[in-house]
Short mmCIF file of C-alpha atoms in Angstrom, two decimals:
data_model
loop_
_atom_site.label_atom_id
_atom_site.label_comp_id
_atom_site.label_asym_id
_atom_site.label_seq_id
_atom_site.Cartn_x
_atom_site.Cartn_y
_atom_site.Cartn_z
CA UNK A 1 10.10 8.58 28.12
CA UNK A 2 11.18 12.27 28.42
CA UNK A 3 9.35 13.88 31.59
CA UNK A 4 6.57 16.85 30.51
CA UNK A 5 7.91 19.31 32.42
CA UNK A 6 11.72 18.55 31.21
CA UNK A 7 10.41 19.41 27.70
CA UNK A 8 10.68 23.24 26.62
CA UNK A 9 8.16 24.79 24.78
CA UNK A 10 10.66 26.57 22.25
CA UNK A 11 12.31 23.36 21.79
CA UNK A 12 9.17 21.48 20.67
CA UNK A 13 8.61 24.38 18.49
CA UNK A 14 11.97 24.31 16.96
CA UNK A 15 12.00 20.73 16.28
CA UNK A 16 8.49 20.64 14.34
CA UNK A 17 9.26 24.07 12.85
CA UNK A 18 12.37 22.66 11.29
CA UNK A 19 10.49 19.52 10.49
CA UNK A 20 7.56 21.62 8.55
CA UNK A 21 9.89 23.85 7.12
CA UNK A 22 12.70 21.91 5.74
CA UNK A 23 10.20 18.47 4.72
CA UNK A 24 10.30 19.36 0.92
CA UNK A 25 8.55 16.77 -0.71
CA UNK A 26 6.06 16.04 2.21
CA UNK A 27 6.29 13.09 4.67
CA UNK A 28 8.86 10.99 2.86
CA UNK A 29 11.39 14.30 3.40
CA UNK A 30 9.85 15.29 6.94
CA UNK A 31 10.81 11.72 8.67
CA UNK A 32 14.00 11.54 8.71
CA UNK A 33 14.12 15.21 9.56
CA UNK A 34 11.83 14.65 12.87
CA UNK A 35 13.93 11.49 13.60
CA UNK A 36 17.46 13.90 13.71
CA UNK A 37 15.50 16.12 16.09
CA UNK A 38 13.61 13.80 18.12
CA UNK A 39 16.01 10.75 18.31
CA UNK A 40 19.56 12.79 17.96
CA UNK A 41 18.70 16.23 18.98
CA UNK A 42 16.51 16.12 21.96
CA UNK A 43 16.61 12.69 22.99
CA UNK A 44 12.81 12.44 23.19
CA UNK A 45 12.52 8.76 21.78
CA UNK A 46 15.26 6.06 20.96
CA UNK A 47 15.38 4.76 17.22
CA UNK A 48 13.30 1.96 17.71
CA UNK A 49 10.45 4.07 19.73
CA UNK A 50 10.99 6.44 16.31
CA UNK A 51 10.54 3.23 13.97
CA UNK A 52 7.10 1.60 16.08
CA UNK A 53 5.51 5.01 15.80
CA UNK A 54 6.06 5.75 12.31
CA UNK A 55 4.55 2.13 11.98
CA UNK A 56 1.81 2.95 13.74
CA UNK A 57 1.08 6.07 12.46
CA UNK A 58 1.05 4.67 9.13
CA UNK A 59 -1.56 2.37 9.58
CA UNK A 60 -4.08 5.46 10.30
CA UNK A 61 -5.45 8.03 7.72
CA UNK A 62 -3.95 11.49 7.33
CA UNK A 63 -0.72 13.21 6.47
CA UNK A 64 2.37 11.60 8.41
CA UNK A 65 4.03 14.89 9.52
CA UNK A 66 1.32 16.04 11.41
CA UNK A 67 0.36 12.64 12.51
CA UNK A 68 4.02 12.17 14.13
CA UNK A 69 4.20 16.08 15.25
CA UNK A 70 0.60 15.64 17.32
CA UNK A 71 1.85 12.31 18.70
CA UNK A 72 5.21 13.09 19.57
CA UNK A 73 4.54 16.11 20.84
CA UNK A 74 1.47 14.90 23.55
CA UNK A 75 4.28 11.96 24.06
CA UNK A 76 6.64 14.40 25.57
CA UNK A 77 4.50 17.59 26.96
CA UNK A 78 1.22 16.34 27.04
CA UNK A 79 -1.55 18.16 25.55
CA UNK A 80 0.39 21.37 25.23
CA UNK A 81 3.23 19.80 23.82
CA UNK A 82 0.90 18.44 21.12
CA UNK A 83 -0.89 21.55 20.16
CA UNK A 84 2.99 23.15 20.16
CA UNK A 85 4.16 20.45 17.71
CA UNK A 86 0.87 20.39 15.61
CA UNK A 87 1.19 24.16 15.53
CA UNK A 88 4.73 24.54 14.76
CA UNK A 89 4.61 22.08 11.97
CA UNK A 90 1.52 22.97 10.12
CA UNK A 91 1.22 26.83 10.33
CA UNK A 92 4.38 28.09 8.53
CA UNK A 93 4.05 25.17 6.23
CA UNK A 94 0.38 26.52 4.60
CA UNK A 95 1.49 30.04 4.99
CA UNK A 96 4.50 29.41 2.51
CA UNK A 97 2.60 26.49 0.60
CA UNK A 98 0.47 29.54 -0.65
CA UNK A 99 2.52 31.96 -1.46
CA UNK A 100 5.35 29.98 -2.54
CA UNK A 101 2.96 27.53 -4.48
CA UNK A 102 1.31 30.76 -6.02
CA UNK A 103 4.41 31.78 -7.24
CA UNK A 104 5.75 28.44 -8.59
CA UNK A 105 2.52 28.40 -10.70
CA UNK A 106 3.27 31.84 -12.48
CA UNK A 107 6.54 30.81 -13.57
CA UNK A 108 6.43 27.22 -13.62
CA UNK A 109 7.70 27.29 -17.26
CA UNK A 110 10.91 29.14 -16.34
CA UNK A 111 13.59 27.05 -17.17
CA UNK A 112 15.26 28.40 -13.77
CA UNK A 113 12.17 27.27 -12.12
CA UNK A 114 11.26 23.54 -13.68
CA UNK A 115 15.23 22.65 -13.04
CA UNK A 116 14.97 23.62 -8.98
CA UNK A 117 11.67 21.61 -9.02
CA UNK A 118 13.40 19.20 -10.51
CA UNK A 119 16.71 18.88 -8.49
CA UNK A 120 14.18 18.43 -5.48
CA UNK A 121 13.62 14.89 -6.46
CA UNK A 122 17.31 13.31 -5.84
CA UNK A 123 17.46 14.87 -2.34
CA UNK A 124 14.45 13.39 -1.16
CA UNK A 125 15.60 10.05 -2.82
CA UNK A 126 18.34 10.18 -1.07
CA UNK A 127 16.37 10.69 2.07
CA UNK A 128 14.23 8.02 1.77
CA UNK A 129 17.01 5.25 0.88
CA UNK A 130 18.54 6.27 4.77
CA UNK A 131 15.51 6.10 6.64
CA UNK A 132 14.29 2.23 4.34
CA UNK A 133 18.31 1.30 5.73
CA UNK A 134 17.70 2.38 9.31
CA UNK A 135 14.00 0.59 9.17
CA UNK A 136 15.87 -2.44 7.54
CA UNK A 137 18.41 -2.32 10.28
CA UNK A 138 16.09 -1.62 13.26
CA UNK A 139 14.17 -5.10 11.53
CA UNK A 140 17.11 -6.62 11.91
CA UNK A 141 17.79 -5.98 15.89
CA UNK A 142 14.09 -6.98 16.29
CA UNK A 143 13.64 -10.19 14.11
CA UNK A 144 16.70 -11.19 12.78
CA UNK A 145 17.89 -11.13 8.91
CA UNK A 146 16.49 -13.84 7.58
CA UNK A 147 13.14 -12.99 9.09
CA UNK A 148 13.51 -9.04 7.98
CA UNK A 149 14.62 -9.92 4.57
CA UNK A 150 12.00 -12.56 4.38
CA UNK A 151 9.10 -9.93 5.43
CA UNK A 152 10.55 -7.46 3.08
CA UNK A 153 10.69 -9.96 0.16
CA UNK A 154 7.09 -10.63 0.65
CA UNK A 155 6.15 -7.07 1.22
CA UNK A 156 7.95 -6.38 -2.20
CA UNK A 157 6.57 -9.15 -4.15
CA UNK A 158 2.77 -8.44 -2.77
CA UNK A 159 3.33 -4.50 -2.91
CA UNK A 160 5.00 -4.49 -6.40
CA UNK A 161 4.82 -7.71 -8.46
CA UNK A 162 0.85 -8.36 -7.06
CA UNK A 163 0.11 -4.31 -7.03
CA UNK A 164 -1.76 -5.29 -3.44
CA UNK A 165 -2.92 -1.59 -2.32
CA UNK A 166 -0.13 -0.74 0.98
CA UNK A 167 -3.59 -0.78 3.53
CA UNK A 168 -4.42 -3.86 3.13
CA UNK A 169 -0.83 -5.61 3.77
CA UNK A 170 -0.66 -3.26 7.16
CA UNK A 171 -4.04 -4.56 8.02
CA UNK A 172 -2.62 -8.34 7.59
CA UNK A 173 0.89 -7.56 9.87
CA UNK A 174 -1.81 -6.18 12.28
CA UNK A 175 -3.90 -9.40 12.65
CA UNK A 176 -1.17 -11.11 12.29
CA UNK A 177 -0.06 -9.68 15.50
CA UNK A 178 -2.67 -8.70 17.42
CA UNK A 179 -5.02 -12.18 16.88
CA UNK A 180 -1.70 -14.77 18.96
CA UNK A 181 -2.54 -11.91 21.59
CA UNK A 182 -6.02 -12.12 21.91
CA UNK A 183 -6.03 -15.28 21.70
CA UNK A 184 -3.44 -15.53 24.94
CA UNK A 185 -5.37 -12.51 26.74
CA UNK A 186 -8.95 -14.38 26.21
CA UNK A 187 -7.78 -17.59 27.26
CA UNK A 188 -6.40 -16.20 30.71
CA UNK A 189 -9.84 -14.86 31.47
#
């Protein structure tokens, strides 16, 4: 773990500015941008530190991006560092959401204008298929392949085929983990 007072302010800032900025298409588009700047960049978390807090994070209510901006940010500056990153991320984001979404909605119906909404969609596609190979390779390190492909074939088959809502197979993997623990931990006592 990066030290607080190794962490620039205008660092943080730049990092969840870019994040904020460039995450067209919301969290899907802003995680893979955070993880070039917090994994790559700056060297603030590893991969796998990257891939066990977007776990966690998803398992709690709220948008992602500023979920992983307030986080990340306390992580590595402490309580400035999170009100930075929170900050950075969310403040030029709703000052261009409305004027940019005001905009979009007087000339949605301009050809010009449906096609760039549009050509958005690919991008982030493309954006989501690396990070679901770096999560599938990270699952790999930590539990092997035929345990990762075995978890995501169930996860697939109980997320798609069964239409089980996403909250309810997080809550499972959560007992699932956390009940062998308590179980140890009360025992001990």
């Amino acid at each position: 773990m990066v030290k607080e007072q190794g962490v620039k302010s205008v660092d943080l800032t730049m990092a969840f500015f870019r994040a904020g900025m460039l995450g067209f298409g919301g969290g899907p588009a802003v995680i893979p941008i955070m993880q070039r700047d917090v994994v790559e960049r700056y060297s603030w978390m590893t991969d796998e530190e990257y891939g066990d807090t977007i776990a966690l994070a998803n398992t709690m209510p709220g948008p992602i991006a500023t979920k992983l901006a307030g986080y990340i940010g306390y992580r590595v500056a402490g309580l400035r560092g999170c009100v930075i990153a929170l900050a950075a991320s969310v403040i030029p984001t709703v000052i261009l959401m409305i004027l940019l979404l005001g905009i979009l909605q007087n000339y949605k119906d301009v050809p010009w204008v449906a096609n760039m909404s549009n050509a958005v969609v690919p991008v982030v596609a493309v954006m989501l298929g690396v990070l679901t190979w770096n999560f599938i390779q990270q699952s790999e390190k930590a539990l092997g392949w035929s345990r990762a492909i075995l978890l995501i074939a169930i996860s697939i088959l109980l997320l798609e085929v069964l239409g089980l809502h996403p909250a309810f197979l997080i809550a499972a993997l959560i007992l699932l983990v956390l009940v062998p623990f308590i179980k140890r931990t009360v025992s001990r006592t």
